[in-house]
PDB file of C-alpha atoms (C1' of nucleotides) in Angstrom:
ATOM      1  CA  UNK A  95      89.516  76.935 100.355  1.00 83.00           C
ATOM      2  CA  UNK A  96      90.465  76.423 103.950  1.00 92.00           C
ATOM      3  CA  UNK A  97      91.857  78.767 106.553  1.00 97.00           C
ATOM      4  CA  UNK A  98      95.526  77.978 106.355  1.00 96.00           C
ATOM      5  CA  UNK A  99      97.900  79.763 108.678  1.00 95.00           C
ATOM      6  CA  UNK A 100      99.007  81.928 105.820  1.00 95.00           C
ATOM      7  CA  UNK A 101      95.483  82.934 104.836  1.00 96.00           C
ATOM      8  CA  UNK A 102      94.592  83.657 108.439  1.00 96.00           C
ATOM      9  CA  UNK A 103      97.652  85.827 108.680  1.00 95.00           C
ATOM     10  CA  UNK A 104      96.681  87.776 105.614  1.00 96.00           C
ATOM     11  CA  UNK A 105      93.201  88.167 106.999  1.00 96.00           C
ATOM     12  CA  UNK A 106      94.492  89.324 110.359  1.00 95.00           C
ATOM     13  CA  UNK A 107      96.825  91.895 108.898  1.00 94.00           C
ATOM     14  CA  UNK A 108      94.362  93.293 106.426  1.00 94.00           C
ATOM     15  CA  UNK A 109      91.626  93.469 109.016  1.00 94.00           C
ATOM     16  CA  UNK A 110      93.920  95.209 111.476  1.00 92.00           C
ATOM     17  CA  UNK A 111      94.858  97.593 108.735  1.00 89.00           C
ATOM     18  CA  UNK A 112      91.257  98.588 108.314  1.00 90.00           C
ATOM     19  CA  UNK A 113      90.521  96.770 105.083  1.00 90.00           C
ATOM     20  CA  UNK A 114      86.893  95.803 104.618  1.00 93.00           C
ATOM     21  CA  UNK A 115      85.733  92.215 104.682  1.00 96.00           C
ATOM     22  CA  UNK A 116      84.957  92.293 100.990  1.00 95.00           C
ATOM     23  CA  UNK A 117      88.374  93.669 100.157  1.00 92.00           C
ATOM     24  CA  UNK A 118      89.975  90.927 102.175  1.00 96.00           C
ATOM     25  CA  UNK A 119      87.814  88.305 100.542  1.00 96.00           C
ATOM     26  CA  UNK A 120      88.805  89.605  97.131  1.00 93.00           C
ATOM     27  CA  UNK A 121      92.465  89.473  98.073  1.00 93.00           C
ATOM     28  CA  UNK A 122      92.272  85.975  99.470  1.00 94.00           C
ATOM     29  CA  UNK A 123      90.084  84.573  96.781  1.00 91.00           C
ATOM     30  CA  UNK A 124      87.889  81.543  97.156  1.00 93.00           C
ATOM     31  CA  UNK A 125      85.917  83.060  99.993  1.00 95.00           C
ATOM     32  CA  UNK A 126      83.072  85.499 100.338  1.00 96.00           C
ATOM     33  CA  UNK A 127      83.022  88.506 102.573  1.00 96.00           C
ATOM     34  CA  UNK A 128      80.659  86.567 104.802  1.00 97.00           C
ATOM     35  CA  UNK A 129      83.284  83.919 105.258  1.00 97.00           C
ATOM     36  CA  UNK A 130      85.793  86.577 106.154  1.00 97.00           C
ATOM     37  CA  UNK A 131      83.483  88.197 108.660  1.00 96.00           C
ATOM     38  CA  UNK A 132      82.642  84.854 110.148  1.00 96.00           C
ATOM     39  CA  UNK A 133      86.302  84.051 110.544  1.00 96.00           C
ATOM     40  CA  UNK A 134      87.034  87.438 112.004  1.00 96.00           C
ATOM     41  CA  UNK A 135      84.486  86.790 114.697  1.00 94.00           C
ATOM     42  CA  UNK A 136      85.700  83.319 115.429  1.00 94.00           C
ATOM     43  CA  UNK A 137      89.186  84.690 115.787  1.00 94.00           C
ATOM     44  CA  UNK A 138      87.891  87.284 118.161  1.00 92.00           C
ATOM     45  CA  UNK A 139      89.249  90.018 115.935  1.00 89.00           C
ATOM     46  CA  UNK A 140      85.966  91.879 115.878  1.00 80.00           C
ATOM     47  CA  UNK A 141      85.940  95.168 117.750  1.00 73.00           C
ATOM     48  CA  UNK A 142      88.328  96.997 115.458  1.00 62.00           C
ATOM     49  CA  UNK A 143      88.512 100.749 115.893  1.00 49.00           C
ATOM     50  CA  UNK A 144      86.096 100.354 118.754  1.00 41.00           C
ATOM     51  CA  UNK A 145      83.903 103.402 118.345  1.00 36.00           C
ATOM     52  CA  UNK A 146      83.725 106.451 116.167  1.00 34.00           C
ATOM     53  CA  UNK A 147      85.723 107.621 113.187  1.00 36.00           C
ATOM     54  CA  UNK A 148      86.474 104.898 110.770  1.00 38.00           C
ATOM     55  CA  UNK A 149      88.224 105.017 107.428  1.00 37.00           C
ATOM     56  CA  UNK A 150      91.445 106.637 108.576  1.00 38.00           C
ATOM     57  CA  UNK A 151      93.090 104.821 111.378  1.00 38.00           C
ATOM     58  CA  UNK A 152      93.401 106.543 114.710  1.00 38.00           C
ATOM     59  CA  UNK A 153      96.732 105.069 115.543  1.00 39.00           C
ATOM     60  CA  UNK A 154      99.077 107.773 114.372  1.00 39.00           C
ATOM     61  CA  UNK A 155      99.415 108.869 117.938  1.00 39.00           C
ATOM     62  CA  UNK A 156     101.269 106.267 119.913  1.00 37.00           C
ATOM     63  CA  UNK A 157      98.613 106.301 122.569  1.00 36.00           C
ATOM     64  CA  UNK A 158      99.304 103.877 125.338  1.00 36.00           C
ATOM     65  CA  UNK A 159      97.792 100.499 124.561  1.00 38.00           C
ATOM     66  CA  UNK A 160      95.247 100.467 127.328  1.00 36.00           C
ATOM     67  CA  UNK A 161      93.616  97.334 126.115  1.00 38.00           C
ATOM     68  CA  UNK A 162      95.466  94.087 126.308  1.00 37.00           C
ATOM     69  CA  UNK A 163      95.450  91.560 123.537  1.00 38.00           C
ATOM     70  CA  UNK A 164      96.556  94.057 120.925  1.00 39.00           C
ATOM     71  CA  UNK A 165      95.407  93.033 117.493  1.00 37.00           C
ATOM     72  CA  UNK A 166      98.395  94.600 115.833  1.00 37.00           C
ATOM     73  CA  UNK A 167     100.933  96.937 117.242  1.00 35.00           C
ATOM     74  CA  UNK A 168     101.204 100.359 115.628  1.00 37.00           C
ATOM     75  CA  UNK A 169     104.589  99.642 114.177  1.00 36.00           C
ATOM     76  CA  UNK A 170     103.296  96.529 112.610  1.00 37.00           C
ATOM     77  CA  UNK A 171     100.246  98.233 111.214  1.00 37.00           C
ATOM     78  CA  UNK A 172     102.387 100.980 109.788  1.00 39.00           C
ATOM     79  CA  UNK A 173     104.546  98.461 108.065  1.00 39.00           C
ATOM     80  CA  UNK A 174     101.573  96.869 106.462  1.00 38.00           C
ATOM     81  CA  UNK A 175     100.274 100.205 105.321  1.00 39.00           C
ATOM     82  CA  UNK A 176     103.536 100.908 103.609  1.00 38.00           C
ATOM     83  CA  UNK A 177     103.042  97.910 101.428  1.00 38.00           C
ATOM     84  CA  UNK A 178     100.016  99.425  99.766  1.00 38.00           C
ATOM     85  CA  UNK A 179     100.785  99.687  96.110  1.00 38.00           C
ATOM     86  CA  UNK A 180     100.809 103.182  94.703  1.00 44.00           C
ATOM     87  CA  UNK A 181      98.344 103.861  91.944  1.00 41.00           C
ATOM     88  CA  UNK A 182      99.588 102.251  88.796  1.00 38.00           C
ATOM     89  CA  UNK A 183     100.682 104.671  86.103  1.00 40.00           C
ATOM     90  CA  UNK A 184      97.726 105.226  83.841  1.00 41.00           C
ATOM     91  CA  UNK A 185      98.446 103.506  80.566  1.00 40.00           C
ATOM     92  CA  UNK A 186      97.223 105.248  77.500  1.00 40.00           C
ATOM     93  CA  UNK A 187      94.401 103.277  75.920  1.00 41.00           C
ATOM     94  CA  UNK A 188      94.804 102.419  72.291  1.00 39.00           C
ATOM     95  CA  UNK A 189      92.178 104.958  71.354  1.00 42.00           C
ATOM     96  CA  UNK A 190      94.475 107.792  72.383  1.00 41.00           C
ATOM     97  CA  UNK A 191      92.898 109.357  75.451  1.00 44.00           C
ATOM     98  CA  UNK A 192      93.167 113.036  76.099  1.00 46.00           C
ATOM     99  CA  UNK A 193      94.858 114.190  79.255  1.00 49.00           C
ATOM    100  CA  UNK A 194      92.236 114.822  81.960  1.00 50.00           C
ATOM    101  CA  UNK A 195      93.978 118.089  82.693  1.00 46.00           C
ATOM    102  CA  UNK A 196      92.165 119.240  79.610  1.00 46.00           C
ATOM    103  CA  UNK A 197      88.974 119.468  81.536  1.00 43.00           C
ATOM    104  CA  UNK A 198      90.260 122.544  83.247  1.00 41.00           C
ATOM    105  CA  UNK A 199      91.147 124.316  80.074  1.00 41.00           C
ATOM    106  CA  UNK A 200      87.751 123.390  78.829  1.00 43.00           C
ATOM    107  CA  UNK A 201      86.004 124.560  81.939  1.00 41.00           C
ATOM    108  CA  UNK A 202      88.192 127.610  82.099  1.00 38.00           C
ATOM    109  CA  UNK A 203      88.519 126.757  85.751  1.00 41.00           C
ATOM    110  CA  UNK A 204      91.745 128.586  86.270  1.00 37.00           C
ATOM    111  CA  UNK A 205      93.703 126.595  83.732  1.00 38.00           C
ATOM    112  CA  UNK A 206      96.890 128.538  84.210  1.00 39.00           C
ATOM    113  CA  UNK A 207      99.166 129.110  85.838  1.00 41.00           C
ATOM    114  CA  UNK A 208      99.430 125.568  87.087  1.00 41.00           C
ATOM    115  CA  UNK A 209     100.876 125.343  90.544  1.00 43.00           C
ATOM    116  CA  UNK A 210     104.523 124.910  89.798  1.00 45.00           C
ATOM    117  CA  UNK A 211     104.872 122.983  93.010  1.00 49.00           C
ATOM    118  CA  UNK A 212     102.863 120.014  91.823  1.00 51.00           C
ATOM    119  CA  UNK A 213     105.316 119.358  89.042  1.00 51.00           C
ATOM    120  CA  UNK A 214     108.639 118.198  90.422  1.00 51.00           C
ATOM    121  CA  UNK A 215     111.478 120.258  89.022  1.00 52.00           C
ATOM    122  CA  UNK A 216     113.119 118.682  86.063  1.00 50.00           C
ATOM    123  CA  UNK A 217     110.128 116.545  85.219  1.00 43.00           C
ATOM    124  CA  UNK A 218     109.129 117.245  81.647  1.00 43.00           C
ATOM    125  CA  UNK A 219     105.401 117.444  81.154  1.00 41.00           C
ATOM    126  CA  UNK A 220     103.793 114.940  78.874  1.00 41.00           C
ATOM    127  CA  UNK A 221     102.446 116.365  75.642  1.00 43.00           C
ATOM    128  CA  UNK A 222      99.471 118.522  76.538  1.00 45.00           C
ATOM    129  CA  UNK A 223      96.547 118.251  74.176  1.00 48.00           C
ATOM    130  CA  UNK A 224      94.933 121.478  73.126  1.00 55.00           C
ATOM    131  CA  UNK A 225      91.271 122.311  73.413  1.00 58.00           C
ATOM    132  CA  UNK A 226      90.568 121.898  69.758  1.00 60.00           C
ATOM    133  CA  UNK A 227      91.488 118.256  69.915  1.00 64.00           C
ATOM    134  CA  UNK A 228      88.228 117.536  71.643  1.00 69.00           C
ATOM    135  CA  UNK A 229      84.973 117.478  69.771  1.00 72.00           C
ATOM    136  CA  UNK A 230      82.528 120.283  70.592  1.00 71.00           C
ATOM    137  CA  UNK A 231      79.845 117.738  71.383  1.00 73.00           C
ATOM    138  CA  UNK A 232      82.036 115.981  73.935  1.00 78.00           C
ATOM    139  CA  UNK A 233      82.970 119.290  75.504  1.00 77.00           C
ATOM    140  CA  UNK A 234      79.367 120.365  75.829  1.00 75.00           C
ATOM    141  CA  UNK A 235      78.336 117.135  77.480  1.00 79.00           C
ATOM    142  CA  UNK A 236      81.234 117.284  79.903  1.00 81.00           C
ATOM    143  CA  UNK A 237      80.440 120.805  80.991  1.00 75.00           C
ATOM    144  CA  UNK A 238      76.875 119.746  81.590  1.00 75.00           C
ATOM    145  CA  UNK A 239      77.815 116.640  83.516  1.00 78.00           C
ATOM    146  CA  UNK A 240      80.295 118.372  85.748  1.00 80.00           C
ATOM    147  CA  UNK A 241      77.552 120.605  87.047  1.00 72.00           C
ATOM    148  CA  UNK A 242      75.930 117.541  88.554  1.00 77.00           C
ATOM    149  CA  UNK A 243      79.035 115.624  89.467  1.00 79.00           C
ATOM    150  CA  UNK A 244      78.976 114.054  92.893  1.00 79.00           C
ATOM    151  CA  UNK A 245      82.252 115.678  93.848  1.00 80.00           C
ATOM    152  CA  UNK A 246      83.650 112.672  95.647  1.00 87.00           C
ATOM    153  CA  UNK A 247      87.059 112.379  97.217  1.00 85.00           C
ATOM    154  CA  UNK A 248      89.859 110.026  96.325  1.00 86.00           C
ATOM    155  CA  UNK A 249      88.901 107.661  99.100  1.00 81.00           C
ATOM    156  CA  UNK A 250      85.369 107.414  97.835  1.00 84.00           C
ATOM    157  CA  UNK A 251      86.288 106.126  94.390  1.00 86.00           C
ATOM    158  CA  UNK A 252      85.139 102.611  93.620  1.00 85.00           C
ATOM    159  CA  UNK A 253      85.227 100.404  90.557  1.00 81.00           C
ATOM    160  CA  UNK A 254      82.006 101.905  89.381  1.00 84.00           C
ATOM    161  CA  UNK A 255      82.401 105.604  89.994  1.00 88.00           C
ATOM    162  CA  UNK A 256      83.736 108.026  87.430  1.00 88.00           C
ATOM    163  CA  UNK A 257      87.351 108.774  88.278  1.00 89.00           C
ATOM    164  CA  UNK A 258      87.632 111.944  86.240  1.00 89.00           C
ATOM    165  CA  UNK A 259      89.551 114.520  88.262  1.00 87.00           C
ATOM    166  CA  UNK A 260      88.171 118.033  88.417  1.00 86.00           C
ATOM    167  CA  UNK A 261      89.962 121.064  89.740  1.00 81.00           C
ATOM    168  CA  UNK A 262      93.494 121.560  90.916  1.00 78.00           C
ATOM    169  CA  UNK A 263      94.898 118.721  93.021  1.00 79.00           C
ATOM    170  CA  UNK A 264      97.213 121.220  94.695  1.00 79.00           C
ATOM    171  CA  UNK A 265      94.255 122.978  96.261  1.00 82.00           C
ATOM    172  CA  UNK A 266      91.171 122.114  98.258  1.00 79.00           C
ATOM    173  CA  UNK A 267      89.167 122.823  95.144  1.00 79.00           C
ATOM    174  CA  UNK A 268      89.687 119.343  93.832  1.00 85.00           C
ATOM    175  CA  UNK A 269      87.425 116.335  93.545  1.00 86.00           C
ATOM    176  CA  UNK A 270      86.417 113.483  91.322  1.00 89.00           C
ATOM    177  CA  UNK A 271      83.332 113.346  89.151  1.00 89.00           C
ATOM    178  CA  UNK A 272      81.887 110.351  90.975  1.00 87.00           C
ATOM    179  CA  UNK A 273      78.938 109.744  88.698  1.00 84.00           C
ATOM    180  CA  UNK A 274      78.212 106.118  87.809  1.00 83.00           C
ATOM    181  CA  UNK A 275      80.711 104.800  85.316  1.00 84.00           C
ATOM    182  CA  UNK A 276      79.823 102.290  82.686  1.00 76.00           C
ATOM    183  CA  UNK A 277      80.735  98.825  83.841  1.00 75.00           C
ATOM    184  CA  UNK A 278      84.390  98.261  83.246  1.00 76.00           C
ATOM    185  CA  UNK A 279      85.022 101.856  82.260  1.00 81.00           C
ATOM    186  CA  UNK A 280      86.956 104.279  84.457  1.00 86.00           C
ATOM    187  CA  UNK A 281      84.737 107.243  83.663  1.00 88.00           C
ATOM    188  CA  UNK A 282      81.090 108.153  83.247  1.00 86.00           C
ATOM    189  CA  UNK A 283      79.788 108.340  79.697  1.00 82.00           C
ATOM    190  CA  UNK A 284      80.495 112.029  79.299  1.00 84.00           C
ATOM    191  CA  UNK A 285      84.056 111.734  80.477  1.00 86.00           C
ATOM    192  CA  UNK A 286      84.666 108.631  78.455  1.00 83.00           C
ATOM    193  CA  UNK A 287      83.641 110.876  75.588  1.00 79.00           C
ATOM    194  CA  UNK A 288      86.533 113.250  76.093  1.00 77.00           C
ATOM    195  CA  UNK A 289      88.999 110.692  77.365  1.00 78.00           C
ATOM    196  CA  UNK A 290      88.803 108.248  74.530  1.00 73.00           C
ATOM    197  CA  UNK A 291      88.778 109.550  71.042  1.00 67.00           C
ATOM    198  CA  UNK A 292      89.854 108.091  67.748  1.00 65.00           C
ATOM    199  CA  UNK A 293      93.338 109.185  66.775  1.00 64.00           C
ATOM    200  CA  UNK A 294      92.129 110.328  63.393  1.00 62.00           C
ATOM    201  CA  UNK A 295      89.492 112.652  64.802  1.00 67.00           C
ATOM    202  CA  UNK A 296      92.006 114.292  67.088  1.00 64.00           C
ATOM    203  CA  UNK A 297      94.452 114.784  64.265  1.00 62.00           C
ATOM    204  CA  UNK A 298      91.796 116.359  62.114  1.00 70.00           C
ATOM    205  CA  UNK A 299      90.803 118.853  64.783  1.00 62.00           C
ATOM    206  CA  UNK A 300      94.342 119.685  65.732  1.00 62.00           C
ATOM    207  CA  UNK A 301      95.547 123.030  64.550  1.00 51.00           C
TER     208      UNK A 301
ATOM    209  C1'  DC B 378      71.471 100.626  94.545  1.00 75.12           C
ATOM    210  C1'  DC B 379      76.056 100.553  96.269  1.00 75.12           C
ATOM    211  C1'  DC B 380      78.327  99.223 100.313  1.00 75.12           C
ATOM    212  C1'  DT B 381      79.498  98.075 105.538  1.00 75.12           C
ATOM    213  C1'  DG B 382      79.800  94.610 109.722  1.00 75.12           C
ATOM    214  C1'  DA B 383      76.914  91.393 112.990  1.00 75.12           C
ATOM    215  C1'  DT B 384      74.355  87.392 113.919  1.00 75.12           C
ATOM    216  C1'  DT B 385      72.192  83.083 113.346  1.00 75.12           C
ATOM    217  C1'  DC B 386      72.153  78.329 112.515  1.00 75.12           C
ATOM    218  C1'  DG B 387      72.333  74.111 109.484  1.00 75.12           C
ATOM    219  C1'  DC B 388      76.096  71.698 108.003  1.00 75.12           C
TER     220       DC B 388
ATOM    221  C1'  DG C 878      84.777  75.504 112.534  1.00 75.12           C
ATOM    222  C1'  DC C 879      82.541  77.083 108.526  1.00 75.12           C
ATOM    223  C1'  DG C 880      79.897  80.383 105.791  1.00 75.12           C
ATOM    224  C1'  DA C 881      75.180  81.451 103.378  1.00 75.12           C
ATOM    225  C1'  DA C 882      71.388  83.811 104.653  1.00 75.12           C
ATOM    226  C1'  DT C 883      69.814  87.315 106.917  1.00 75.12           C
ATOM    227  C1'  DC C 884      69.659  91.495 109.548  1.00 75.12           C
ATOM    228  C1'  DA C 885      70.696  96.336 110.389  1.00 75.12           C
ATOM    229  C1'  DG C 886      72.575 100.088 108.967  1.00 75.12           C
ATOM    230  C1'  DG C 887      75.337 104.202 105.944  1.00 75.12           C
TER     231       DG C 887
END
DNA sequence: CCCTGATTCGC
DNA sequence: GCGAATCAGG
């Protein structure tokens, strides 16, 4: 792969938008993160956020561009950010996963009343599984695991962290399990245990 | 260990 | 110019 104008443009935009070198490399394909970093330096795009807080951009405020040679103007950066794809709707695996919301009922972590505000008016809720659809063993292991969960935030999720949500997303008391997830699986072993269950077993336990 | 960017240097 | 290897760090 060579650095075509188009690829350089992609690199420039993603870098300005705060994407990591590895993310950019993955997007471009055919290059390693080292290649991306090398190119970034050769392009003189290095010094990104300058110093301090990373992760979230510090451009919201339209502070006067003191420094010349702007990498990307705020408007431009904002436009790019808008293109970020929203999380894809979670498809139900063939093995009939149980709604994660169940965890709360199970944990009796204030299951009800759910904050009405998080459910847009007029939006019918998907079928909510009941506690007895989950095997006692799976429940026990989940309760145990959630005591030691890493409690990571949305931004800290990676391909190999458990993405099981815990708590109420409408409050501060919300986080993700964060324990190591089996390669290729979205959750840690315990949460895979309650998320994926054979249809027959669920039917049998259902009241 | 997972990950980050920075630098060097043979090609 | 390129990027693997390496370094330094979270």
